[in-house]
Coordinates of C-alpha atoms in Angstrom, one line a residue:
X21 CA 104.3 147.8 18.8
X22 CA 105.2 145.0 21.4
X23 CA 104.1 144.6 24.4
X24 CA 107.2 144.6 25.9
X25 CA 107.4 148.3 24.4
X26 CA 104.8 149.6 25.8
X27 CA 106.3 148.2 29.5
X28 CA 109.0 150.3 29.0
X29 CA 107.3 153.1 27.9
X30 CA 105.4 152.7 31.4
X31 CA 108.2 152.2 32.9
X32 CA 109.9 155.4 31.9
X33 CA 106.8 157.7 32.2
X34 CA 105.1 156.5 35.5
X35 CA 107.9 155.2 37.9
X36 CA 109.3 158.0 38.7
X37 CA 106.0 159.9 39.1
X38 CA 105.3 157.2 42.0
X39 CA 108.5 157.4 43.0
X40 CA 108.4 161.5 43.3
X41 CA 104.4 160.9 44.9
X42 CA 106.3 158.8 47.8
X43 CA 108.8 160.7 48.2
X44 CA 106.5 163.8 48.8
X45 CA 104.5 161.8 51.2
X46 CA 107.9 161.2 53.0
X47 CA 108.1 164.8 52.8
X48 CA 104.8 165.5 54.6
X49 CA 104.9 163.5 57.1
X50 CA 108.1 164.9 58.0
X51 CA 106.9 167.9 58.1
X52 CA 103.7 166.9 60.3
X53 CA 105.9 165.5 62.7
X54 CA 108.5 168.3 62.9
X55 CA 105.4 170.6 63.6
X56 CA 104.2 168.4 66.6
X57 CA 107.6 168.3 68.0
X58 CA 107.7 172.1 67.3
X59 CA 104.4 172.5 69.6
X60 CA 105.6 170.0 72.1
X61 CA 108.9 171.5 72.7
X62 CA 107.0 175.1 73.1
X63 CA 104.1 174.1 75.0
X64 CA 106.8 172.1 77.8
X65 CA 108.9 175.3 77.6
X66 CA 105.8 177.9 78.6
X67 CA 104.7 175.5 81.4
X68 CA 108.3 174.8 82.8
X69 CA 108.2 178.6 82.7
X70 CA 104.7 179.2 84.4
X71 CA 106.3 176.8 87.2
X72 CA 108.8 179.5 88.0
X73 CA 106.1 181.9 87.8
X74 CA 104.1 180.2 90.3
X75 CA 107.1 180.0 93.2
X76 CA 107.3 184.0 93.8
X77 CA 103.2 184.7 92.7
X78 CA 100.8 183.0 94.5
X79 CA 102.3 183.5 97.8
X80 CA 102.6 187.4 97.0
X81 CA 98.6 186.9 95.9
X82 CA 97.7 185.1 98.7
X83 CA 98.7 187.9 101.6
X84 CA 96.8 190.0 99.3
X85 CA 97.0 192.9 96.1
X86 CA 98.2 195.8 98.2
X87 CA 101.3 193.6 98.9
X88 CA 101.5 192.3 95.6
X89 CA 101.2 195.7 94.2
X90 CA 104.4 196.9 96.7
X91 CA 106.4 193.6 95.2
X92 CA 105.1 192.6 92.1
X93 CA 106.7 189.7 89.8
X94 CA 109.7 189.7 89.0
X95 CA 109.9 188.0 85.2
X96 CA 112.8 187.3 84.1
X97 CA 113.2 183.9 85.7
X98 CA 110.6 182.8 84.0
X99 CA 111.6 184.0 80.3
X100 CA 115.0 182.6 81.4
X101 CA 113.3 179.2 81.8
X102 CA 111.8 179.1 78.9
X103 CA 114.5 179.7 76.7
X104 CA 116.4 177.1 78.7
X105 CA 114.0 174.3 77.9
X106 CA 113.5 175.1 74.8
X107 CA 117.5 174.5 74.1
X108 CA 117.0 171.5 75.6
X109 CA 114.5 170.4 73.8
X110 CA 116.1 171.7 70.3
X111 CA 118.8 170.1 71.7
X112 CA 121.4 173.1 72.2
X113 CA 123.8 173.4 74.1
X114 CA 125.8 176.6 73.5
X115 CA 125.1 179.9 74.3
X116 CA 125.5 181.0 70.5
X117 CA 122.9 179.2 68.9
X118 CA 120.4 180.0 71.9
X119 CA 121.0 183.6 71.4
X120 CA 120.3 182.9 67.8
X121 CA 116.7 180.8 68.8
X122 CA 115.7 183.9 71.4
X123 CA 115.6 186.0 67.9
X124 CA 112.6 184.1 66.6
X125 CA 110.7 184.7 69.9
X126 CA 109.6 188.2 69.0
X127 CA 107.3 188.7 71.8
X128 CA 107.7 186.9 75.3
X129 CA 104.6 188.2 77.2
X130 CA 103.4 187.3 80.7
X131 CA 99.8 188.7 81.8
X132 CA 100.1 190.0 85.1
X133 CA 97.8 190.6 87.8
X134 CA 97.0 193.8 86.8
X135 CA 98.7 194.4 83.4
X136 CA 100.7 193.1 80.5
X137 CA 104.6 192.7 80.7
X138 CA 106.4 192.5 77.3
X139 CA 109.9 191.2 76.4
X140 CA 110.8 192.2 73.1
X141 CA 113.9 193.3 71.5
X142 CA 114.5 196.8 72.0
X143 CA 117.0 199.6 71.5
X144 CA 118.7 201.1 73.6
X145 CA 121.4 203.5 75.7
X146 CA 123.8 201.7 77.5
X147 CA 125.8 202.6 80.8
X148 CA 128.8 202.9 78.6
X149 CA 126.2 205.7 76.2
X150 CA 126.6 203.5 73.1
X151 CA 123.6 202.0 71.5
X152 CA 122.6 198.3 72.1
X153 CA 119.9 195.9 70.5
X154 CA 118.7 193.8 73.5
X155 CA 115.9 191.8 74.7
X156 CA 114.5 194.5 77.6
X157 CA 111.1 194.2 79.9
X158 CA 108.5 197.3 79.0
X159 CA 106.9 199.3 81.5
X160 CA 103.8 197.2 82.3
X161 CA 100.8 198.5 80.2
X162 CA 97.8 198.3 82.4
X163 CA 94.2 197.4 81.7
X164 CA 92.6 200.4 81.4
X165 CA 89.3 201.5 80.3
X166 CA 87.7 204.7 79.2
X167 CA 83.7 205.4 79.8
X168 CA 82.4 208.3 77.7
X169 CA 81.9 210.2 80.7
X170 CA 86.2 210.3 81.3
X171 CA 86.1 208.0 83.9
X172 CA 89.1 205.4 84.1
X173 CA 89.0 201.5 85.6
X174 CA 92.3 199.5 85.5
X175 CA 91.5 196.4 85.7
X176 CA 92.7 192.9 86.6
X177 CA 92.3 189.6 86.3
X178 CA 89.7 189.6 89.2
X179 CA 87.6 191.8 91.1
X180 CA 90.2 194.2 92.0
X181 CA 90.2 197.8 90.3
X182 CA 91.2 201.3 90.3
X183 CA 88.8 203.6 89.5
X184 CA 88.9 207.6 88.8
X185 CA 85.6 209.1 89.1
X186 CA 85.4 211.9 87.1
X187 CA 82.9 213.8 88.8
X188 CA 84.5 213.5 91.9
X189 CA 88.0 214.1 90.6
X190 CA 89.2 211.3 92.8
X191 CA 91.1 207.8 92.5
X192 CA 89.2 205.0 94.8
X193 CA 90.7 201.3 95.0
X194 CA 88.9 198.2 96.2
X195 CA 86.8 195.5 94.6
X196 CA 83.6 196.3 92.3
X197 CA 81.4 195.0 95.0
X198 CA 82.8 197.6 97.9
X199 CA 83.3 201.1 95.4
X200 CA 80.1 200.3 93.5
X201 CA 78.3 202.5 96.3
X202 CA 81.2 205.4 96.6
X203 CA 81.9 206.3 92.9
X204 CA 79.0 207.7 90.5
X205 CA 80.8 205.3 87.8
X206 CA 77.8 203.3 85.8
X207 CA 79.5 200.3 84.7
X208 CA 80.2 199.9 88.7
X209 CA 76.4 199.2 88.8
X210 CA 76.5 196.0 86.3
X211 CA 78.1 193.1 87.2
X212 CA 77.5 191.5 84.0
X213 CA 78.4 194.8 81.9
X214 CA 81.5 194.9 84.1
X215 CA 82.7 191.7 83.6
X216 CA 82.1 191.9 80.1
X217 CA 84.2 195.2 79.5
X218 CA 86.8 193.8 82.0
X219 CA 87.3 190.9 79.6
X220 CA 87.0 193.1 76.3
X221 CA 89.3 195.5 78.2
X222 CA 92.2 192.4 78.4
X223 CA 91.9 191.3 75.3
X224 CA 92.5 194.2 73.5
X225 CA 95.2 195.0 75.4
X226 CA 97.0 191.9 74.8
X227 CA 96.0 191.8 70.9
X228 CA 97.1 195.6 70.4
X229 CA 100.2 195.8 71.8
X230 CA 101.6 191.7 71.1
X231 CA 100.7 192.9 67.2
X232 CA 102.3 195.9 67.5
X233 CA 105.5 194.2 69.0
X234 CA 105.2 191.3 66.4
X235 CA 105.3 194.1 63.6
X236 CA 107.9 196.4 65.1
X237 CA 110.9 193.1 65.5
X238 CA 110.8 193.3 61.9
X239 CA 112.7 197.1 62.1
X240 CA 115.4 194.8 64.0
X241 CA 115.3 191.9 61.8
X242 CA 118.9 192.6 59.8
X243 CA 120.6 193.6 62.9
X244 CA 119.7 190.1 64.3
X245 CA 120.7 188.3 60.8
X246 CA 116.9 186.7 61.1
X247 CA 115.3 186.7 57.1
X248 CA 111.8 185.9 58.5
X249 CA 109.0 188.3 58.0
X250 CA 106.9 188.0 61.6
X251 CA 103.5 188.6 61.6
X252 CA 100.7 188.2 64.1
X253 CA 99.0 184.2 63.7
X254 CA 95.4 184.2 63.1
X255 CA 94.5 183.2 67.1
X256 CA 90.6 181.8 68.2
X257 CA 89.1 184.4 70.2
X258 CA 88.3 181.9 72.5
X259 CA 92.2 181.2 73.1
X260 CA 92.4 185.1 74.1
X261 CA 89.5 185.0 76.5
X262 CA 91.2 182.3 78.5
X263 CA 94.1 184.1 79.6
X264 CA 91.7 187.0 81.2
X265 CA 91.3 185.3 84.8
X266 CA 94.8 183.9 85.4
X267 CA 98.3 184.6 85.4
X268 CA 99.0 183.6 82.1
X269 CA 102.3 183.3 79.6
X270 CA 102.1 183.7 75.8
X271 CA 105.1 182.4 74.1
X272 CA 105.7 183.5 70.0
X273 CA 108.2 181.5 68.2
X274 CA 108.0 182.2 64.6
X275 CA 110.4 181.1 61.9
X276 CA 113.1 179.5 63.3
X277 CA 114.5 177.1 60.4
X278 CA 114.8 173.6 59.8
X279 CA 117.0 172.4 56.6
X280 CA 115.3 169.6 55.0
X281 CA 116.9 168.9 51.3
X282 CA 116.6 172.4 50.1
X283 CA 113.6 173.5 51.5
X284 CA 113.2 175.6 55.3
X285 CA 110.3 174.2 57.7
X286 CA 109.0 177.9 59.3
X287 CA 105.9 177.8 61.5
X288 CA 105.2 179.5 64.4
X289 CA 103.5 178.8 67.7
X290 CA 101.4 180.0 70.0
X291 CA 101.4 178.7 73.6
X292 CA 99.1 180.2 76.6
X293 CA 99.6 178.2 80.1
X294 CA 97.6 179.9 82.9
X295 CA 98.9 179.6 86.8
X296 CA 95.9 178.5 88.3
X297 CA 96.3 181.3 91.3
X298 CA 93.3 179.8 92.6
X299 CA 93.7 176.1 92.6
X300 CA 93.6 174.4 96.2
X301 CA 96.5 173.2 97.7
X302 CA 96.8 169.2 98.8
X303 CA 98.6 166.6 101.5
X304 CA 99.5 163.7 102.1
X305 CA 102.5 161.5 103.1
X306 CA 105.3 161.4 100.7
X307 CA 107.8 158.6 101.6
X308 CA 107.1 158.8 105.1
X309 CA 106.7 162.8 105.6
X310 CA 103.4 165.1 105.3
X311 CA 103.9 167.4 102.2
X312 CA 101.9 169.6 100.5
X313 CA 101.9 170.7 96.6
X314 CA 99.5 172.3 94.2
X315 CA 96.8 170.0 92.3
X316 CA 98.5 171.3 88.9
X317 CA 101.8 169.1 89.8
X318 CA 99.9 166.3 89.0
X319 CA 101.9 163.8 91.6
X320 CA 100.9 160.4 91.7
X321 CA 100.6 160.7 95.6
X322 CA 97.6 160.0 97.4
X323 CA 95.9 163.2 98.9
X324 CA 94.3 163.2 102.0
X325 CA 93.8 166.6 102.7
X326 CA 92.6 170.0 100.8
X327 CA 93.7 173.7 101.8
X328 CA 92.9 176.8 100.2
X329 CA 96.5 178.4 100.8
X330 CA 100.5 176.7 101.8
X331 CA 99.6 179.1 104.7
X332 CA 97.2 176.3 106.3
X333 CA 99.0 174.0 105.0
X334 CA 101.9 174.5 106.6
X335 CA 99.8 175.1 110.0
X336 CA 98.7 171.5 109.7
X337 CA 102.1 170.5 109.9
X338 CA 102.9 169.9 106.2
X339 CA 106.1 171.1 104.1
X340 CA 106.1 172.0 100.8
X341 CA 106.5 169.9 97.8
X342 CA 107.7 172.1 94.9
X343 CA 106.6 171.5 91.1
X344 CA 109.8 172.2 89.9
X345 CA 112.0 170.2 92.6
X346 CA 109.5 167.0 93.7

């Protein structure tokens, strides 16, 4: 056989193995870089979300729980962000298709103060007494913990706790610190133990119900024309213990597809942005006025002062420079 034969033969058996190699590499890479724009797009979404969060919060916070227990956050601004940036970044435009992308967010969760509020797709009775499959807030599920005495603690994401002694047959309210000496509850008497369980306490509580939630949109997959089978991601522990001392969103977009030659790209995200209720709050001039914004904003103005609320701020003569409206 000829040389020139056996080129052929080459030629015929191993080009368009390396051409089906590159294209695959192609392939990947495409893929990679549809996953980072898929985390991008979610993690800019949450904190654009958290941003809303933050305007009605931290002020309620800052007077104190018992008011923020009387007006607690209102959510849906901030789920209504969220899906609005995420359009944006998807680059959609009609109401349609974002309708469609708000079916691949089975679970839109935002960890309160003192419990965990849930969107998920629900049904329910109308005003008209027809039956509707919606997006809907549930009642928020508190952090509550059970000794094996009977006692109950709900927690939150401080110090702040209501207790029911058991042996008193009485509900107390205060910080650990201050009931610790009125109720006969023994994990009162720990701080360590306490903060420990408080933690624990969270965690389950998010893990439980989001999984649960997860699970159940599946029931209402055909009604929403969504072929995806959502499941709960495999999620670091130490991811869950970070949203335990903050206001804290946790965004679930699983499935939503991406036609690429005849295969669909389906991942999902998870994205947890905490609200920093604590951070400082610091001023400066800003174009020739004294303004005041949260460390978080990351402005490139020079800050000459520090204040632990807007309240002192403001005293000092300083207006507000908002996050979402610089």
């Amino acid at each position: 056989m000829k040389i020139t034969d056996f080129l052929i033969i080459f030629f015929i058996l191993y080009v368009p193995t390396l051409f089906y190699i590159e294209a695959k590499a192609e392939n990947t890479q495409t893929f990679v870089e549809l996953n980072q724009k898929h985390e991008n797009s979610m993690t800019v979404a949450a904190q654009d979300a958290v941003n809303v969060l933050r305007t009605n919060v931290i002020p309620k916070l800052e007077v104190g729980y018992d008011s923020y227990k009387i007006n607690p956050v209102d959510p849906q601004p901030a789920i209504d962000t969220f899906l609005q940036t995420l359009a944006l970044n998807y680059q959609v435009n009609d109401s349609v298709t974002v309708d469609m992308m708000s079916r691949y967010i089975p679970v839109f969760a935002v960890v309160d103060y003192d419990g965990l509020l849930l969107n998920v797709y629900q049904k329910y009775t109308n005003e008209d007494r027809e039956q509707e499959l919606d997006r809907v807030w549930l009642p928020k599920i508190p952090f509550s913990y059970n000794d094996d005495e009977g006692n109950i603690i709900n927690f939150t994401i401080d110090e702040d706790i209501e207790v029911y002694d058991v042996q008193l047959n009485e509900w107390f309210e205060g910080k650990r610190s201050e009931l610790v000496q009125e109720v006969t509850v023994p994990l009162l008497n720990n701080e360590t133990d306490f903060e420990q369980i408080r933690k624990r306490t969270i965690v389950d509580t998010l893990q439980e119900n989001i999984a649960f939630y997860i699970n159940e949109h599946n029931v209402y997959t055909k009604y929403l024309d969504v072929t995806y089978q959502f499941m709960m991601p495999l999620i670091a522990e130490e991811d869950w213990y970070n949203t335990v001392d903050d206001v804290s969103i946790l965004a679930f977009f699983q499935g939503y597809p991406y036609q690429m030659a005849d295969q669909v790209y389906h991942e999902y995200a998870f994205v947890g942005t905490r609200l920093h209720k604590k951070e400082s709050i610091v001023a400066g001039m800003v174009d020739g006025q004294k303004r005041f914004w949260y460390e978080s904003c990351n402005y490139p103005y020079v800050a000459d002062e520090k204040y632990p609320n807007k309240k002192s701020a403001a005293a000092a003569g300083y207006s507000e420079l908002s996050c979402l409206n610089p």
